[in-house]
Amino acid sequence: MNDLEKAQEKLDELDNKIKKTLASKLKEWANNIKQQIQQRTKDGLGVSDNGKGEKALKPLKSQTIERRKTLKSQGLLSSDTQPEFSNQIETGEMVNNMQVSVNTNKLEIEITPPNTRKEAAKGQRDKGRAIFNVSDEQLKELENDIKE
């Protein structure tokens, strides 16, 4: 093996190490953001579409509160909520089934199947209760971490 081939081999090894490290860091950041979204949701907060900070989720309709009271009496309401508290958690199925996926140039946080969970999340977003937005502050924290 000549010097050029040896150098190329070392560069390839370095490239693979960089890719593995980057993928690992992206997964770490994605999990951190997922946890922030889950906690924020449990606290009844979302982020506006423009990313300018957290805001309380829209209040629940009276019929939703009544349905949740019935669910609570049946032991089917998540322990992370109360019937009248708007925090996107009724059974906990949607918020507890968030998964992260990472490749070399992006990270995604999504609700795992079944599709009814995704449809429910979209329906709630359409009602002004978006939980998946990321705030400018979260993006700034991520940017600072990347710079380090």
XYZ file of N, CA and C in Angstrom:
444
model
N 0.861 -1.179 0.000
C 0.000 0.000 0.000
C 0.906 1.241 0.000
N 0.663 2.155 -0.935
C 1.497 3.348 -1.002
C 1.006 4.419 -0.021
N 1.769 5.491 0.100
C 1.456 6.554 1.061
C 0.095 7.191 0.797
N -0.255 7.359 -0.448
C -1.548 7.960 -0.796
C -2.704 7.066 -0.357
N -2.557 5.781 -0.562
C -3.599 4.833 -0.145
C -3.724 4.802 1.377
N -2.591 4.866 2.076
C -2.599 4.888 3.543
C -3.296 6.155 4.051
N -2.998 7.267 3.439
C -3.616 8.538 3.827
C -5.120 8.489 3.587
N -5.518 7.921 2.447
C -6.943 7.818 2.134
C -7.654 6.913 3.139
N -7.010 5.841 3.529
C -7.583 4.922 4.518
C -7.793 5.638 5.855
N -6.791 6.426 6.264
C -6.916 7.176 7.518
C -8.031 8.222 7.433
N -8.133 8.877 6.296
C -9.216 9.859 6.099
C -10.586 9.180 6.152
N -10.696 8.014 5.549
C -11.960 7.264 5.588
C -12.324 6.872 7.017
N -11.339 6.433 7.785
C -11.569 6.082 9.191
C -12.042 7.303 9.973
N -11.374 8.421 9.761
C -11.746 9.661 10.440
C -13.157 10.093 10.050
N -13.464 9.992 8.775
C -14.804 10.340 8.288
C -15.866 9.478 8.970
N -15.617 8.180 9.091
C -16.567 7.286 9.759
C -16.733 7.640 11.234
N -15.638 7.977 11.905
C -15.719 8.376 13.317
C -16.544 9.652 13.476
N -16.316 10.605 12.590
C -17.068 11.869 12.636
C -18.556 11.602 12.434
N -18.905 10.771 11.464
C -20.315 10.454 11.192
C -20.971 9.772 12.386
N -20.260 8.817 13.012
C -20.807 8.132 14.189
C -21.011 9.103 15.340
N -20.035 9.980 15.561
C -20.135 10.965 16.647
C -21.283 11.926 16.388
N -21.396 12.400 15.155
C -22.472 13.321 14.813
C -23.831 12.666 14.989
N -23.974 11.431 14.531
C -25.244 10.721 14.678
C -25.595 10.549 16.149
N -24.597 10.244 16.953
C -24.814 10.073 18.393
C -25.267 11.390 19.038
N -24.592 12.485 18.681
C -24.971 13.799 19.234
C -26.361 14.215 18.754
N -26.670 13.992 17.476
C -28.002 14.334 16.972
C -29.075 13.563 17.730
N -28.834 12.295 17.991
C -29.808 11.483 18.737
C -29.957 12.026 20.162
N -28.859 12.406 20.778
C -28.896 12.988 22.126
C -29.724 14.277 22.125
N -29.476 15.152 21.145
C -30.217 16.410 21.063
C -31.696 16.154 20.788
N -31.986 15.215 19.893
C -33.376 14.894 19.565
C -34.104 14.369 20.798
N -33.457 13.504 21.558
C -34.087 12.978 22.779
C -34.309 14.076 23.803
N -33.368 15.000 23.888
C -33.522 16.125 24.809
C -34.727 16.984 24.420
N -34.842 17.297 23.140
C -35.984 18.100 22.678
C -37.285 17.335 22.885
N -37.282 16.027 22.621
C -38.473 15.205 22.842
C -38.913 15.299 24.304
N -37.963 15.166 25.217
C -38.284 15.240 26.642
C -38.832 16.618 27.011
N -38.267 17.677 26.421
C -38.773 19.025 26.674
C -40.206 19.161 26.179
N -40.482 18.627 24.983
C -41.843 18.686 24.435
C -42.795 17.912 25.333
N -42.397 16.728 25.783
C -43.258 15.929 26.649
C -43.561 16.658 27.960
N -42.537 17.218 28.581
C -42.757 17.912 29.855
C -43.599 19.165 29.661
N -43.283 19.926 28.632
C -44.038 21.145 28.349
C -45.507 20.808 28.110
N -45.758 19.729 27.383
C -47.123 19.307 27.100
C -47.840 18.940 28.393
N -47.177 18.189 29.242
C -47.775 17.814 30.529
C -48.074 19.043 31.378
N -47.287 20.106 31.176
C -47.506 21.352 31.916
C -48.574 22.239 31.281
N -49.159 21.774 30.155
C -50.222 22.542 29.504
C -49.727 23.676 28.626
N -48.508 23.547 28.122
C -47.909 24.604 27.303
C -47.578 24.102 25.904
N -47.603 25.011 24.959
C -47.174 24.751 23.594
C -46.262 25.889 23.184
N -45.882 25.913 21.916
C -45.055 26.986 21.373
C -45.779 27.540 20.160
N -45.842 28.856 20.075
C -46.523 29.481 18.943
C -45.831 29.106 17.636
N -46.560 29.219 16.540
C -46.012 28.845 15.237
C -44.770 29.646 14.864
N -44.652 30.860 15.383
C -43.479 31.673 15.045
C -42.288 31.379 15.958
N -42.462 30.453 16.915
C -41.364 30.045 17.783
C -41.010 31.034 18.871
N -41.848 32.045 19.071
C -41.523 33.127 20.011
C -41.935 32.816 21.443
N -41.712 31.614 21.885
C -41.917 31.290 23.285
C -43.123 30.422 23.558
N -43.164 29.964 24.787
C -44.237 29.078 25.212
C -45.514 29.864 25.482
N -46.626 29.155 25.324
C -47.923 29.749 25.637
C -48.842 28.641 26.113
N -49.802 29.017 26.916
C -50.775 28.042 27.414
C -51.607 27.514 26.252
N -51.901 26.222 26.304
C -52.764 25.630 25.292
C -54.183 26.154 25.472
N -54.943 26.205 24.376
C -56.321 26.691 24.453
C -57.122 25.849 25.435
N -58.050 26.485 26.144
C -58.875 25.745 27.108
C -59.708 24.660 26.418
N -60.075 23.666 27.204
C -60.905 22.583 26.692
C -62.364 23.012 26.631
N -63.106 22.420 25.716
C -64.542 22.666 25.627
C -65.231 21.916 26.760
N -66.411 22.389 27.132
C -67.134 21.783 28.262
C -67.429 20.305 28.028
N -67.762 19.918 26.788
C -68.051 18.502 26.538
C -66.797 17.637 26.686
N -65.636 18.209 26.387
C -64.383 17.472 26.572
C -64.115 17.274 28.056
N -64.359 18.305 28.824
C -64.176 18.205 30.282
C -65.089 17.137 30.856
N -66.329 17.101 30.416
C -67.281 16.096 30.910
C -66.827 14.681 30.520
N -66.356 14.528 29.285
C -65.874 13.216 28.842
C -64.685 12.783 29.682
N -63.802 13.731 29.976
C -62.628 13.411 30.786
C -63.023 13.055 32.229
N -64.048 13.697 32.747
C -64.526 13.342 34.089
C -65.013 11.901 34.106
N -65.705 11.517 33.050
C -66.181 10.133 32.940
C -64.994 9.185 32.847
N -64.018 9.535 32.031
C -62.819 8.691 31.908
C -62.102 8.553 33.252
N -62.034 9.656 33.993
C -61.369 9.608 35.303
C -62.113 8.672 36.240
N -63.434 8.756 36.236
C -64.220 7.893 37.124
C -64.075 6.414 36.750
N -63.727 6.155 35.496
C -63.518 4.783 35.030
C -62.051 4.356 35.156
N -61.207 5.261 35.645
C -59.788 4.963 35.795
C -59.031 4.983 34.477
N -59.593 5.640 33.460
C -58.982 5.652 32.136
C -58.277 6.964 31.795
N -58.388 7.965 32.664
C -57.720 9.240 32.420
C -56.291 9.149 32.950
N -55.341 9.638 32.168
C -53.946 9.599 32.570
C -53.740 10.295 33.908
N -52.820 9.778 34.687
C -52.493 10.406 35.976
C -51.733 11.713 35.788
N -51.341 12.023 34.551
C -50.613 13.256 34.253
C -51.534 14.439 33.988
N -52.823 14.285 34.231
C -53.747 15.382 33.943
C -54.950 15.359 34.866
N -55.771 16.376 34.710
C -57.066 16.495 35.389
C -58.109 16.756 34.305
N -59.376 16.451 34.570
C -60.402 16.616 33.527
C -60.460 18.004 32.900
N -60.226 19.048 33.694
C -60.378 20.404 33.160
C -59.068 21.049 32.696
N -57.973 20.312 32.794
C -56.662 20.873 32.465
C -56.307 20.576 31.012
N -56.103 21.622 30.235
C -55.758 21.477 28.810
C -54.269 21.251 28.666
N -53.889 19.976 28.530
C -52.471 19.678 28.360
C -52.216 18.554 27.366
N -53.173 18.282 26.501
C -53.004 17.283 25.441
C -52.790 15.880 25.964
N -53.106 15.654 27.211
C -52.916 14.310 27.752
C -54.246 13.838 28.300
N -54.815 12.883 27.604
C -56.050 12.266 28.084
C -55.700 10.858 28.559
N -55.195 10.057 27.648
C -54.760 8.712 28.023
C -53.241 8.642 28.151
N -52.553 9.626 27.596
C -51.092 9.634 27.595
C -50.514 8.931 26.374
N -51.391 8.350 25.554
C -50.937 7.580 24.402
C -50.129 8.418 23.410
N -50.586 9.619 23.131
C -49.923 10.439 22.121
C -48.552 10.906 22.625
N -48.525 11.531 23.780
C -47.275 12.119 24.277
C -46.264 11.060 24.711
N -46.745 9.904 25.123
C -45.830 8.854 25.574
C -45.319 7.978 24.432
N -45.790 8.210 23.229
C -45.357 7.415 22.080
C -44.615 8.256 21.056
N -43.832 9.184 21.535
C -42.988 9.985 20.657
C -41.675 9.240 20.467
N -41.214 9.219 19.228
C -39.959 8.560 18.896
C -39.062 9.529 18.139
N -37.775 9.338 18.281
C -36.833 10.159 17.515
C -36.173 9.293 16.456
N -35.888 9.901 15.325
C -35.089 9.240 14.298
C -34.072 10.258 13.808
N -32.905 9.749 13.473
C -31.790 10.617 13.122
C -31.073 10.044 11.909
N -30.712 10.932 10.995
C -29.747 10.545 9.967
C -28.687 11.633 9.927
N -27.804 11.601 8.974
C -26.646 12.499 9.020
C -26.980 13.974 8.875
N -28.161 14.325 8.396
C -28.434 15.749 8.221
C -29.751 16.220 8.828
N -30.467 15.364 9.542
C -31.690 15.843 10.176
C -32.102 14.927 11.312
N -32.915 15.499 12.174
C -33.517 14.721 13.242
C -35.017 14.941 13.189
N -35.769 13.903 13.546
C -37.219 13.989 13.534
C -37.770 13.440 14.836
N -38.823 14.087 15.298
C -39.558 13.602 16.453
C -40.978 13.421 15.974
N -41.505 12.222 16.130
C -42.848 11.966 15.644
C -43.587 11.033 16.586
N -44.876 10.982 16.392
C -45.710 10.057 17.154
C -45.736 8.754 16.385
N -45.447 7.675 17.085
C -45.415 6.386 16.413
C -46.830 5.926 16.084
N -46.942 5.008 15.134
C -48.263 4.475 14.773
C -48.991 3.966 16.002
N -50.283 3.833 16.007
C -51.127 3.889 14.818
C -51.398 5.321 14.357
N -51.831 5.427 13.131
C -52.068 6.732 12.526
C -53.124 7.542 13.247
N -53.985 6.898 14.027
C -54.997 7.658 14.761
C -54.349 8.629 15.729
N -53.181 8.287 16.267
C -52.469 9.208 17.158
C -52.003 10.431 16.380
N -51.473 10.196 15.184
C -51.013 11.306 14.355
C -52.191 12.182 13.938
N -53.303 11.543 13.603
C -54.495 12.302 13.231
C -55.009 13.110 14.417
N -54.950 12.520 15.606
C -55.381 13.241 16.806
C -54.490 14.456 17.052
N -53.183 14.283 16.871
C -52.255 15.404 17.062
C -52.536 16.513 16.053
N -52.787 16.139 14.807
C -53.103 17.141 13.778
C -54.409 17.846 14.124
N -55.402 17.095 14.567
C -56.677 17.692 14.948
C -56.528 18.689 16.086
N -55.716 18.358 17.063
C -55.487 19.264 18.180
C -54.717 20.495 17.723
N -53.772 20.308 16.813
C -53.029 21.453 16.262
C -53.987 22.397 15.565
N -54.911 21.832 14.794
C -55.886 22.650 14.081
C -56.783 23.432 15.046
N -56.912 22.934 16.287
C -57.732 23.611 17.298
C -56.914 24.593 18.138
N -55.663 24.817 17.766
C -54.833 25.778 18.490
C -54.079 25.188 19.654
N -53.901 23.881 19.648
C -53.172 23.222 20.730
C -51.964 22.476 20.172
N -51.112 23.203 19.482
C -49.922 22.590 18.874
C -48.876 22.323 19.943
N -48.329 21.124 19.935
C -47.312 20.783 20.929
C -45.951 20.514 20.315
N -45.870 20.332 19.009
C -44.611 19.932 18.396
C -43.714 21.075 17.961
N -44.156 22.301 18.041
C -43.283 23.406 17.655
C -42.087 23.482 18.605
N -41.006 23.986 18.091
C -39.795 24.173 18.891
C -39.565 25.672 18.997
N -39.259 26.129 20.200
C -39.094 27.567 20.416
C -37.732 28.050 19.933
N -37.665 29.340 19.678
C -36.389 29.961 19.308
C -35.345 29.697 20.391
N -35.777 29.722 21.645
C -34.858 29.483 22.763
C -34.283 28.070 22.702
N -35.135 27.082 22.396
C -34.644 25.709 22.274
C -33.645 25.592 21.116
N -33.951 26.241 20.015
C -33.038 26.204 18.868
C -31.712 26.879 19.196
N -31.759 27.969 19.962
C -30.539 28.675 20.363
C -29.682 27.783 21.270
N -30.334 27.065 22.207
C -29.607 26.138 23.078
C -28.931 25.050 22.254
N -29.652 24.527 21.275
C -29.099 23.498 20.403
C -27.919 24.051 19.605
N -28.067 25.247 19.093
C -27.003 25.887 18.322
C -25.756 26.080 19.185
N -25.941 26.527 20.437
C -24.806 26.722 21.338
C -24.112 25.398 21.648
N -24.907 24.348 21.834
C -24.336 23.035 22.098
C -23.520 22.539 20.910
N -24.018 22.800 19.711
C -23.310 22.384 18.500
C -21.976 23.128 18.392
N -21.969 24.416 18.736
C -20.743 25.225 18.649
C -19.670 24.729 19.619
N -20.124 24.192 20.760
C -19.163 23.687 21.753
C -18.568 22.434 21.201
